[in-house]
Coordinates of C-alpha atoms and ligand atoms in Angstrom, one line a residue:
M1 CA 5.9 4.8 24.8
N2 CA 7.1 4.2 21.4
Q3 CA 3.9 4.5 19.4
V4 CA 3.5 5.3 15.7
S5 CA 0.4 6.7 14.2
S6 CA -1.1 5.0 11.2
D7 CA 0.0 7.7 8.8
G8 CA 3.6 7.0 9.7
R9 CA 4.2 10.1 11.9
G10 CA 5.3 9.9 15.5
A11 CA 2.8 9.4 18.4
Q12 CA 3.6 13.0 19.5
D13 CA 2.0 14.4 16.3
A14 CA -1.1 12.3 16.9
W15 CA -1.5 13.8 20.4
N16 CA -1.3 17.4 19.1
G17 CA -4.2 19.5 17.9
R18 CA -7.9 18.8 17.7
G19 CA -9.6 15.4 17.3
L20 CA -7.6 13.9 20.1
A21 CA -10.0 11.0 20.7
F22 CA -10.3 10.2 17.0
R23 CA -6.5 10.3 16.6
F24 CA -6.1 8.1 19.6
R25 CA -8.3 5.4 18.0
R26 CA -6.0 5.6 14.9
L27 CA -2.8 5.1 16.9
R28 CA -1.1 1.9 16.1
M29 CA 0.9 0.5 19.0
S30 CA 4.4 -0.7 18.4
T31 CA 5.2 -4.3 19.3
S32 CA 7.3 -3.3 22.2
T33 CA 4.5 -1.1 23.6
K34 CA 2.1 -4.0 23.3
L35 CA 4.6 -6.3 25.0
I36 CA 5.1 -3.8 27.8
L37 CA 1.4 -3.2 28.3
T38 CA 0.7 -6.9 28.3
L39 CA 3.5 -7.7 30.7
T40 CA 2.4 -4.8 32.9
L41 CA -1.2 -5.8 32.9
V42 CA -0.3 -9.4 33.7
V43 CA 2.2 -8.5 36.4
G44 CA -0.2 -5.9 37.8
A45 CA -3.1 -8.4 38.0
V46 CA -0.9 -11.0 39.7
M47 CA 0.4 -8.5 42.2
A48 CA -3.0 -7.0 42.9
S49 CA -4.4 -10.5 43.6
A50 CA -1.3 -11.3 45.7
G51 CA -1.6 -8.0 47.6
Y52 CA -5.4 -8.6 48.2
A53 CA -4.7 -12.1 49.5
L54 CA -1.9 -10.8 51.8
V55 CA -4.2 -8.1 53.2
R56 CA -6.9 -10.7 53.9
N57 CA -4.4 -13.0 55.6
Q58 CA -3.1 -10.1 57.7
E59 CA -6.6 -9.1 58.7
T60 CA -7.4 -12.7 59.7
A61 CA -4.2 -13.1 61.6
L62 CA -4.6 -9.8 63.5
M63 CA -8.2 -10.7 64.4
A64 CA -7.2 -14.2 65.4
H65 CA -4.4 -12.8 67.6
R66 CA -6.8 -10.4 69.3
Q67 CA -9.3 -13.2 69.8
N68 CA -6.6 -15.4 71.4
E69 CA -5.7 -12.5 73.6
V70 CA -9.2 -12.0 74.8
L71 CA -9.6 -15.8 75.3
A72 CA -6.4 -15.8 77.4
H73 CA -7.8 -13.0 79.6
A74 CA -11.1 -14.9 79.9
I75 CA -9.4 -18.2 80.9
T76 CA -7.1 -16.4 83.4
L77 CA -10.2 -14.7 84.9
Q78 CA -12.1 -18.0 85.0
L79 CA -9.3 -19.7 86.9
A80 CA -9.0 -16.7 89.3
L81 CA -12.8 -16.7 89.9
D82 CA -12.9 -20.5 90.4
E83 CA -10.1 -20.2 92.9
A84 CA -11.7 -17.2 94.8
Y85 CA -15.0 -18.9 95.2
R86 CA -13.5 -22.3 96.1
A87 CA -11.5 -20.6 98.8
G88 CA -14.7 -18.8 100.0
R89 CA -13.4 -15.3 99.2
P90 CA -16.0 -13.8 96.9
E91 CA -14.8 -10.2 97.7
S92 CA -11.4 -11.0 96.1
A93 CA -13.3 -11.9 92.9
T94 CA -14.9 -8.5 92.9
S95 CA -11.6 -6.7 93.4
L96 CA -10.1 -8.9 90.6
I97 CA -12.8 -7.8 88.3
D98 CA -12.3 -4.2 89.2
R99 CA -8.5 -4.4 88.6
L100 CA -9.0 -6.2 85.3
S101 CA -11.3 -3.4 84.2
E102 CA -8.5 -0.9 84.6
N103 CA -6.8 -2.5 81.5
P104 CA -7.6 0.0 78.7
K105 CA -8.1 -2.9 76.3
I106 CA -10.8 -4.4 78.5
E107 CA -14.1 -2.6 78.3
G108 CA -15.7 -4.4 81.2
V109 CA -16.5 -7.6 83.0
I110 CA -19.9 -8.9 84.2
L111 CA -20.5 -11.8 86.5
Y112 CA -23.8 -13.6 86.2
D113 CA -25.4 -15.8 88.9
E114 CA -26.8 -19.2 88.4
R115 CA -30.1 -17.7 87.0
G116 CA -28.3 -15.6 84.5
Q117 CA -28.9 -12.3 86.5
V118 CA -26.0 -9.7 86.7
A119 CA -24.3 -10.3 90.0
V120 CA -21.2 -8.1 89.7
Q121 CA -20.4 -5.6 87.0
S122 CA -17.2 -3.7 86.6
K123 CA -18.9 -0.7 84.9
P124 CA -22.2 -0.3 83.1
I125 CA -21.8 -1.5 79.6
V126 CA -24.4 -2.3 77.1
T127 CA -24.0 -5.9 76.2
T128 CA -27.6 -6.5 75.3
G129 CA -28.4 -7.6 71.8
S130 CA -30.4 -10.2 70.1
G131 CA -29.7 -13.6 71.7
H132 CA -27.5 -12.2 74.5
L133 CA -29.5 -13.6 77.4
E134 CA -30.0 -16.9 75.6
D135 CA -26.2 -17.1 75.1
V136 CA -25.6 -16.5 78.9
Q137 CA -28.3 -19.2 79.7
R138 CA -26.7 -21.6 77.3
V139 CA -23.2 -21.1 78.8
I140 CA -24.7 -21.7 82.4
E141 CA -26.5 -24.8 81.3
T142 CA -24.0 -26.4 78.9
G143 CA -20.7 -25.0 80.3
E144 CA -19.7 -24.1 76.7
T145 CA -17.8 -20.9 75.9
V146 CA -19.5 -18.3 73.6
E147 CA -17.6 -15.7 71.7
R148 CA -19.4 -12.7 70.1
L149 CA -18.4 -9.7 68.0
L150 CA -20.3 -6.5 69.1
R151 CA -20.6 -3.1 67.6
I152 CA -21.6 -0.4 70.2
D153 CA -21.6 3.3 69.3
D154 CA -19.3 2.9 66.3
A155 CA -16.8 0.9 68.3
D156 CA -16.0 -2.8 67.9
F157 CA -15.8 -5.2 70.8
L158 CA -15.2 -8.9 71.3
S159 CA -17.3 -10.5 74.1
V160 CA -16.4 -13.9 75.6
I161 CA -19.0 -15.6 77.9
M162 CA -17.5 -18.4 79.9
P163 CA -18.9 -20.7 82.6
V164 CA -17.7 -20.3 86.2
R165 CA -18.5 -22.3 89.4
L166 CA -19.9 -20.2 92.2
E167 CA -21.0 -21.2 95.7
G168 CA -24.6 -21.8 94.4
G169 CA -23.6 -23.8 91.3
Q170 CA -22.7 -23.1 87.7
A171 CA -22.8 -19.5 86.7
A172 CA -21.1 -17.4 84.0
F173 CA -19.1 -14.3 83.4
E174 CA -18.6 -12.1 80.4
I175 CA -15.5 -10.2 79.5
V176 CA -15.8 -7.5 76.8
E177 CA -12.7 -6.2 75.1
V178 CA -12.2 -3.4 72.6
T179 CA -11.1 -4.5 69.1
T180 CA -11.3 -1.1 67.4
F181 CA -7.5 -0.7 67.5
V182 CA -7.2 -4.0 65.5
K183 CA -9.0 -2.2 62.7
A184 CA -6.3 0.5 62.8
D185 CA -3.6 -2.2 62.7
I186 CA -5.4 -3.7 59.7
R187 CA -5.6 -0.4 57.9
E188 CA -1.9 0.2 58.6
A189 CA -1.0 -3.3 57.4
R190 CA -3.2 -2.8 54.3
A191 CA -1.5 0.6 53.5
T192 CA 2.0 -1.0 53.9
I193 CA 1.0 -3.9 51.6
V194 CA -0.5 -1.5 49.0
V195 CA 2.6 0.7 49.0
T196 CA 5.0 -2.3 48.8
T197 CA 2.9 -3.7 46.0
L198 CA 2.9 -0.4 44.1
L199 CA 6.7 0.0 44.6
L200 CA 7.3 -3.5 43.4
F201 CA 5.0 -3.0 40.4
A202 CA 6.8 0.3 39.5
M203 CA 10.2 -1.5 39.7
I204 CA 9.0 -4.4 37.6
F205 CA 7.5 -1.9 35.1
A206 CA 10.8 0.0 34.9
V207 CA 12.7 -3.3 34.4
V208 CA 10.3 -4.5 31.7
V209 CA 10.5 -1.1 29.9
L210 CA 14.3 -1.1 30.0
V211 CA 14.7 -4.7 28.9
T212 CA 12.1 -4.3 26.1
R213 CA 13.8 -1.1 24.9
R214 CA 17.2 -2.7 24.9
N215 CA 16.1 -6.1 23.5
H216 CA 13.2 -5.2 21.2
T217 CA 12.7 -1.5 20.5
R218 CA 16.3 -0.6 19.6
P219 CA 17.0 -3.6 17.4
I220 CA 13.6 -3.2 15.6
A221 CA 14.3 0.5 15.1
A222 CA 17.7 -0.4 13.7
L223 CA 16.2 -3.0 11.3
L224 CA 13.4 -0.5 10.3
A225 CA 16.0 2.2 9.6
G226 CA 18.0 -0.3 7.5
A227 CA 14.9 -1.4 5.5
R228 CA 14.0 2.3 4.9
A229 CA 17.6 3.1 3.8
L230 CA 17.7 0.2 1.4
G231 CA 14.3 1.1 0.1
G232 CA 15.4 4.7 -0.3
G233 CA 18.4 3.6 -2.5
E234 CA 21.2 3.6 0.1
H235 CA 22.5 0.2 -1.1
G236 CA 25.6 0.3 1.1
Y237 CA 23.6 0.7 4.3
R238 CA 24.1 -2.2 6.8
V239 CA 22.5 -2.8 10.2
A240 CA 24.6 -3.1 13.4
V241 CA 24.3 -6.7 14.5
D242 CA 25.1 -6.3 18.2
H243 CA 21.7 -5.0 19.3
G244 CA 19.2 -7.1 21.2
G245 CA 19.0 -10.8 21.8
A246 CA 20.2 -13.7 19.7
E247 CA 17.2 -13.7 17.3
F248 CA 17.7 -10.0 16.5
T249 CA 21.4 -10.5 16.0
E250 CA 20.6 -13.4 13.6
L251 CA 17.9 -11.2 11.9
A252 CA 20.3 -8.3 11.5
S253 CA 23.0 -10.6 10.0
E254 CA 20.4 -12.1 7.7
F255 CA 19.2 -8.6 6.7
N256 CA 22.8 -7.6 5.9
R257 CA 23.3 -10.8 3.9
M258 CA 20.1 -10.0 2.0
A259 CA 21.4 -6.4 1.3
D260 CA 24.7 -7.9 0.1
R261 CA 22.8 -10.3 -2.3
L262 CA 20.7 -7.4 -3.5
A263 CA 23.8 -5.3 -4.1
E264 CA 25.3 -8.2 -6.1
Q265 CA 22.1 -8.7 -8.1
R266 CA 21.9 -4.9 -8.7
S267 CA 25.4 -4.7 -10.1
A268 CA 24.7 -7.9 -12.2
A269 CA 21.5 -6.3 -13.5
E270 CA 23.5 -3.1 -14.3
R271 CA 26.1 -5.1 -16.1
D272 CA 23.3 -6.9 -18.0
A273 CA 21.7 -3.6 -18.9
D274 CA 25.0 -2.2 -20.1
Q275 CA 25.6 -5.3 -22.2
R276 CA 22.0 -5.1 -23.6
L277 CA 22.5 -1.4 -24.4
T278 CA 25.7 -2.1 -26.2
L279 CA 24.1 -5.0 -28.1
E280 CA 21.1 -2.8 -29.0
R281 CA 23.4 -0.1 -30.2
S282 CA 25.3 -2.5 -32.4
I283 CA 22.0 -4.0 -33.7
R284 CA 20.8 -0.5 -34.5
H285 CA 24.1 0.3 -36.2
N286 CA 23.9 -2.9 -38.2
E287 CA 20.2 -2.2 -39.1
R288 CA 21.3 1.3 -40.3
L289 CA 24.1 -0.2 -42.3
A290 CA 21.7 -2.7 -43.8
L291 CA 19.2 0.1 -44.6
V292 CA 22.0 2.2 -46.2
G293 CA 23.0 -1.0 -48.1
R294 CA 19.4 -1.6 -49.3
L295 CA 19.1 2.1 -50.3
A296 CA 22.5 2.0 -52.1
A297 CA 21.5 -1.2 -53.9
G298 CA 18.1 0.4 -54.8
V299 CA 19.7 3.5 -56.0
A300 CA 22.3 1.5 -58.0
H301 CA 19.6 -0.7 -59.5
E302 CA 17.2 2.2 -60.3
M303 CA 19.8 4.5 -61.7
G304 CA 22.0 1.8 -63.2
A305 CA 19.6 1.0 -66.0
P306 CA 19.0 4.6 -67.3
L307 CA 22.7 5.4 -66.9
N308 CA 23.5 2.3 -69.1
V309 CA 21.0 3.5 -71.7
I310 CA 22.4 7.0 -71.6
D311 CA 26.0 5.6 -71.9
G312 CA 25.0 3.4 -74.8
R313 CA 23.2 6.2 -76.7
A314 CA 26.0 8.7 -76.1
A315 CA 28.6 6.1 -77.4
Q316 CA 26.5 5.7 -80.5
I317 CA 26.4 9.4 -81.2
L318 CA 30.2 9.6 -80.6
S319 CA 31.0 6.6 -82.8
Q320 CA 28.6 7.7 -85.6
P321 CA 29.3 11.3 -86.3
N322 CA 27.8 11.0 -89.7
A323 CA 24.6 9.4 -88.6
S324 CA 21.4 11.0 -89.9
L325 CA 19.8 13.9 -88.0
D326 CA 16.8 11.8 -87.3
R327 CA 18.8 9.0 -85.7
R328 CA 20.9 11.5 -83.7
Q329 CA 17.7 13.1 -82.5
R330 CA 16.1 9.8 -81.5
N331 CA 19.3 9.0 -79.4
L332 CA 19.2 12.4 -77.8
T333 CA 15.5 12.1 -77.0
I334 CA 16.2 8.7 -75.3
I335 CA 19.1 10.2 -73.3
R336 CA 16.8 13.0 -72.2
T337 CA 14.0 10.6 -71.1
Q338 CA 16.5 8.6 -69.1
T339 CA 17.9 11.7 -67.5
Q340 CA 14.4 12.8 -66.5
R341 CA 13.9 9.3 -65.0
I342 CA 17.1 9.7 -62.9
A343 CA 16.0 13.2 -61.9
R344 CA 12.6 11.8 -60.7
I345 CA 14.3 9.2 -58.6
V346 CA 16.6 11.8 -57.1
R347 CA 13.6 14.0 -56.3
Q348 CA 11.9 11.1 -54.6
L349 CA 15.0 10.2 -52.7
L350 CA 15.2 13.8 -51.5
G351 CA 11.5 13.6 -50.5
L352 CA 12.5 10.7 -48.3
A353 CA 15.5 12.3 -46.6
R354 CA 15.0 16.1 -46.5
P355 CA 13.1 17.8 -43.6
Y356 CA 9.8 19.1 -44.8
D357 CA 8.9 22.7 -44.7
L358 CA 5.1 22.3 -44.3
H359 CA 2.7 25.1 -45.3
P360 CA -0.5 23.9 -43.6
V361 CA -3.9 25.3 -44.7
E362 CA -7.4 24.4 -43.6
L363 CA -9.1 22.5 -46.3
D364 CA -11.8 19.9 -47.0
L365 CA -10.1 16.5 -47.5
G366 CA -13.1 15.4 -49.6
R367 CA -12.4 18.1 -52.1
L368 CA -8.7 17.1 -52.2
A369 CA -9.6 13.5 -52.7
R370 CA -11.9 14.4 -55.7
S371 CA -9.2 16.5 -57.3
A372 CA -6.7 13.6 -56.9
C373 CA -9.2 11.3 -58.6
D374 CA -9.6 13.9 -61.4
L375 CA -5.9 13.8 -62.0
V376 CA -5.8 10.0 -62.4
E377 CA -8.9 9.9 -64.6
P378 CA -7.0 9.6 -67.9
E379 CA -5.1 6.5 -66.6
A380 CA -8.3 5.1 -65.1
N381 CA -10.2 5.6 -68.4
A382 CA -7.3 3.9 -70.3
A383 CA -7.5 0.9 -67.9
A384 CA -11.3 0.9 -67.8
V385 CA -11.3 1.6 -64.1
E386 CA -14.4 3.1 -62.6
I387 CA -13.8 5.7 -59.8
I388 CA -16.3 6.3 -57.0
V389 CA -15.7 9.0 -54.4
S390 CA -17.7 9.1 -51.1
A391 CA -17.3 12.3 -49.1
P392 CA -20.7 13.1 -47.6
G393 CA -19.8 15.8 -45.1
A394 CA -17.0 18.4 -44.9
A395 CA -13.9 16.7 -43.5
V396 CA -11.8 19.7 -42.6
V397 CA -8.1 19.2 -41.9
E398 CA -5.1 21.5 -41.6
V399 CA -2.5 20.1 -44.0
D400 CA 0.0 21.0 -46.7
E401 CA -2.2 20.8 -49.7
Q402 CA 0.6 20.0 -52.3
L403 CA 2.1 17.2 -50.2
V404 CA -1.2 15.5 -49.1
Q405 CA -2.4 15.6 -52.7
Q406 CA 0.8 13.9 -53.7
V407 CA 0.0 11.1 -51.3
L408 CA -3.6 10.7 -52.5
L409 CA -2.4 10.8 -56.1
N410 CA 0.2 8.1 -55.4
L411 CA -2.4 5.9 -53.7
C412 CA -4.9 6.3 -56.5
L413 CA -2.3 5.7 -59.2
N414 CA -1.1 2.5 -57.5
A415 CA -4.7 1.3 -57.3
V416 CA -5.3 2.0 -61.0
Q417 CA -2.0 0.3 -61.9
A418 CA -3.1 -2.7 -59.8
M419 CA -6.1 -3.1 -62.1
P420 CA -4.7 -3.1 -65.7
H421 CA -7.8 -5.0 -67.0
G422 CA -10.4 -2.8 -65.4
G423 CA -12.0 -2.6 -62.0
R424 CA -13.3 -0.2 -59.4
L425 CA -11.5 2.4 -57.4
R426 CA -13.4 3.7 -54.3
V427 CA -12.2 6.6 -52.3
G428 CA -14.1 7.4 -49.1
V429 CA -13.5 10.3 -46.7
S430 CA -15.0 10.2 -43.2
T431 CA -14.6 11.9 -39.9
D432 CA -14.0 9.9 -36.7
T433 CA -14.9 12.5 -34.1
G434 CA -14.3 10.0 -31.2
G435 CA -10.8 9.3 -32.4
G436 CA -10.2 12.9 -33.3
E437 CA -9.2 12.2 -36.9
V438 CA -10.2 12.2 -40.6
L439 CA -9.9 9.0 -42.5
V440 CA -9.3 8.5 -46.3
R441 CA -9.8 5.0 -47.5
V442 CA -8.5 4.1 -51.0
C443 CA -9.9 0.7 -52.0
D444 CA -9.5 -1.2 -55.3
S445 CA -10.8 -4.4 -56.8
G446 CA -7.4 -5.6 -57.9
P447 CA -5.4 -8.7 -56.8
G448 CA -4.5 -7.1 -53.5
I449 CA -1.0 -7.4 -51.8
S450 CA 0.5 -10.8 -51.2
P451 CA 0.9 -11.5 -47.4
D452 CA 4.7 -11.7 -47.9
D453 CA 4.9 -8.3 -49.5
L454 CA 2.4 -6.6 -47.1
P455 CA 5.1 -5.8 -44.3
Q456 CA 7.5 -4.4 -47.0
V457 CA 5.3 -2.1 -49.1
F458 CA 6.4 1.0 -47.2
D459 CA 10.1 0.1 -47.5
P460 CA 12.1 2.4 -49.9
F461 CA 12.8 0.8 -53.3
F462 CA 10.3 -2.1 -52.6
T463 CA 8.4 -2.6 -55.9
T464 CA 6.8 -5.4 -57.7
K465 CA 6.4 -3.4 -60.9
D466 CA 8.4 -3.9 -64.1
V467 CA 11.7 -2.3 -64.4
G468 CA 11.2 1.3 -65.4
S469 CA 7.6 1.6 -64.3
G470 CA 8.1 1.7 -60.5
T471 CA 10.7 3.1 -58.3
G472 CA 9.4 1.6 -55.0
L473 CA 9.7 5.1 -53.4
G474 CA 6.0 6.3 -53.7
L475 CA 4.7 4.6 -50.5
S476 CA 7.7 5.3 -48.4
V477 CA 7.6 9.0 -49.3
S478 CA 3.8 9.0 -48.7
R479 CA 4.2 7.6 -45.2
R480 CA 6.9 10.2 -44.4
I481 CA 4.5 13.0 -45.5
I482 CA 1.6 11.7 -43.5
E483 CA 3.7 11.2 -40.4
E484 CA 5.0 14.7 -40.8
H485 CA 1.4 15.8 -40.4
G486 CA 1.0 13.8 -37.2
G487 CA -1.0 11.0 -38.9
R488 CA -0.4 7.5 -40.0
I489 CA -1.0 5.3 -43.1
E490 CA -1.9 1.6 -43.1
A491 CA -2.1 -1.0 -45.9
A492 CA -4.3 -4.1 -45.8
N493 CA -6.3 -6.5 -48.0
D494 CA -10.0 -6.2 -48.2
P495 CA -11.7 -9.6 -47.3
S496 CA -13.8 -9.2 -50.4
G497 CA -10.7 -8.7 -52.6
G498 CA -8.4 -5.8 -53.5
A499 CA -6.0 -3.6 -51.5
V500 CA -7.1 -1.0 -48.9
F501 CA -4.9 1.9 -47.9
T502 CA -6.2 4.1 -45.0
V503 CA -4.8 7.5 -44.2
H504 CA -5.4 8.9 -40.7
L505 CA -5.0 12.6 -40.3
P506 CA -5.7 14.5 -37.0
L507 CA -8.6 16.9 -36.8
P508 CA -7.4 20.5 -36.4
V509 CA -7.3 21.4 -32.7
K510 CA -9.6 24.4 -32.4
P511 CA -11.1 25.4 -29.0
G512 CA -14.9 25.3 -29.2
S513 CA -15.1 23.9 -32.7
A514 CA -17.9 21.3 -33.1
A515 CA -16.8 17.9 -34.3
E516 CA -18.1 16.8 -37.6
E517 CA -20.7 14.1 -37.5
E518 CA -19.2 10.8 -38.4
V519 CA -20.0 9.9 -42.0
A520 CA -21.0 6.5 -43.2
A521 CA -18.5 3.9 -44.2
V522 CA -16.9 3.9 -47.6
G523 CA -19.2 2.3 -50.2
N524 CA -22.4 2.4 -48.0
T525 CA -23.5 5.8 -49.3
A526 CA -21.4 5.9 -52.4
T527 CA -22.0 8.6 -54.8
G528 CA -21.0 8.3 -58.5
R529 CA -18.9 10.9 -60.3
Ligands
ADP1 P1 6.0 1.7 -56.9 O1 4.6 2.1 -57.2 O2 7.0 2.6 -57.6 O3 6.3 0.3 -57.1 P2 5.3 2.2 -54.3 O4 6.0 2.5 -53.1 O5 4.2 3.2 -54.6 O6 6.3 2.1 -55.4 O7 4.6 0.8 -54.1 C1 5.4 -0.3 -53.6 C2 4.7 -1.6 -54.0 O8 3.5 -1.7 -53.2 C3 4.2 -1.7 -55.4 O9 5.2 -2.1 -56.2 C4 3.2 -2.8 -55.2 O10 3.8 -4.1 -55.1 C5 2.6 -2.6 -53.9 N1 1.3 -1.9 -54.0 C6 1.1 -0.5 -53.8 N2 -0.2 -0.3 -54.0 C7 -0.8 -1.4 -54.4 C8 -2.2 -1.8 -54.7 N3 -3.2 -0.9 -54.8 N4 -2.4 -3.1 -55.0 C9 -1.4 -4.0 -55.0 N5 -0.2 -3.7 -54.7 C10 0.1 -2.4 -54.4

């Protein structure tokens, strides 16, 4: 039988080892097995019923045949007895009875007189039984024939009681014949029918199995193998279409057509993917070109102005060799200032492009935030900006102190510069143990960042400050530094006004170290400086 267990392995596996009964329950029959079993059961049931009916008919026919035989003997005897007594030769009746009794099928013959008493008996046989005498009397009185089945000493007999006319009037005789051999005939007939039925059943079963295997099992196995091959990536696999009946041939053809369509769609998808990749590459290339263009324009713009100034002042020195010392010194000082400005831009550009050589140390970010605020204090005082630092607990991180301080300084300076007419700068440091990071929030009470500018503030050379006062490189360098530390930096506007910059830095990974308790939000537990 072609059975497959529910876990996909063959039926043979399921039969091996322990838990046979449990595995048997888990067996999933294949369609052809179900078909074979159903057909076998139906055919078996029909053949068993037909065989049973045949056995019953055979039994009835054999019994009826034997009855007719006994009845024929009885009628012959009745005619012979009638003739003997009508001819006045009762002794010939006795010898007839004796001769009849010699027949091995005939157990015995009894002649009853008009009163129902035994007149002649071939050999002593027990014919008594309930209603026997009454039957004899009834035959004498009515002239009817009575047939009875008897069982004496485990042997079966058929008794026929018939009327006969004797000298003194109506009498009766009884002929008893053995029927046991009929039972043997019936057993033989039954065995023949059972064997024939079983042979027929075996043949039908074999034919059903062969036909099912050829028309169902093989084509289904071929389709299954095809589906598995396709699913496993063998896109060129096709199913042979000549297995099984018309439906399976059609199914196999449809399967192959589907495989062809899949192959077409696959190659179309591959073509699409290739095209998309080429397009993406060209978009990325264009984006890089645009970025380089923006950078070049930014560099040209930022450096163009100081270079012009330097050129102008150098030309003045050259064209006025007799100018006063004071004038020459002023020009040289201006040239130096502009050169320093160019050097600053170059440094920042390098900060954006070069790979960082980090020197991380464990430090408290709260302390670093305070020192950054200390550094911007002169500018803050000049602009009447109040600084509030909130760092209630130790927020330990492992960072490059110089670089992270540069970031915090840049954020604080930007905030102070955004509030030229005074305001409040709040710096909060907190630990988010759940998120595994330390947060630094730099908030100001300035005008905030316009929604149009917000997506660009981290772009290199994006600045809204006056020429000379901003390079537009501070935030892009800051983002680069924070990302080098595995963190991120975000810009937003506070709903109550002002800009908010949040720096996320990862907590140092230390096995067994206890996470710091999360501190209150910036401003809630603010402490003045
Ligand atoms: P720069 O300060 O030289 O302009 P940055 O990269 O530091 O360069 O800043 C880019 C721009 O982001 C600034 O010109 C300004 O428009 C905006 N910006 C940064 N910080 C703030 C702030 N606290 N409030 C408003 N705008 C800000």
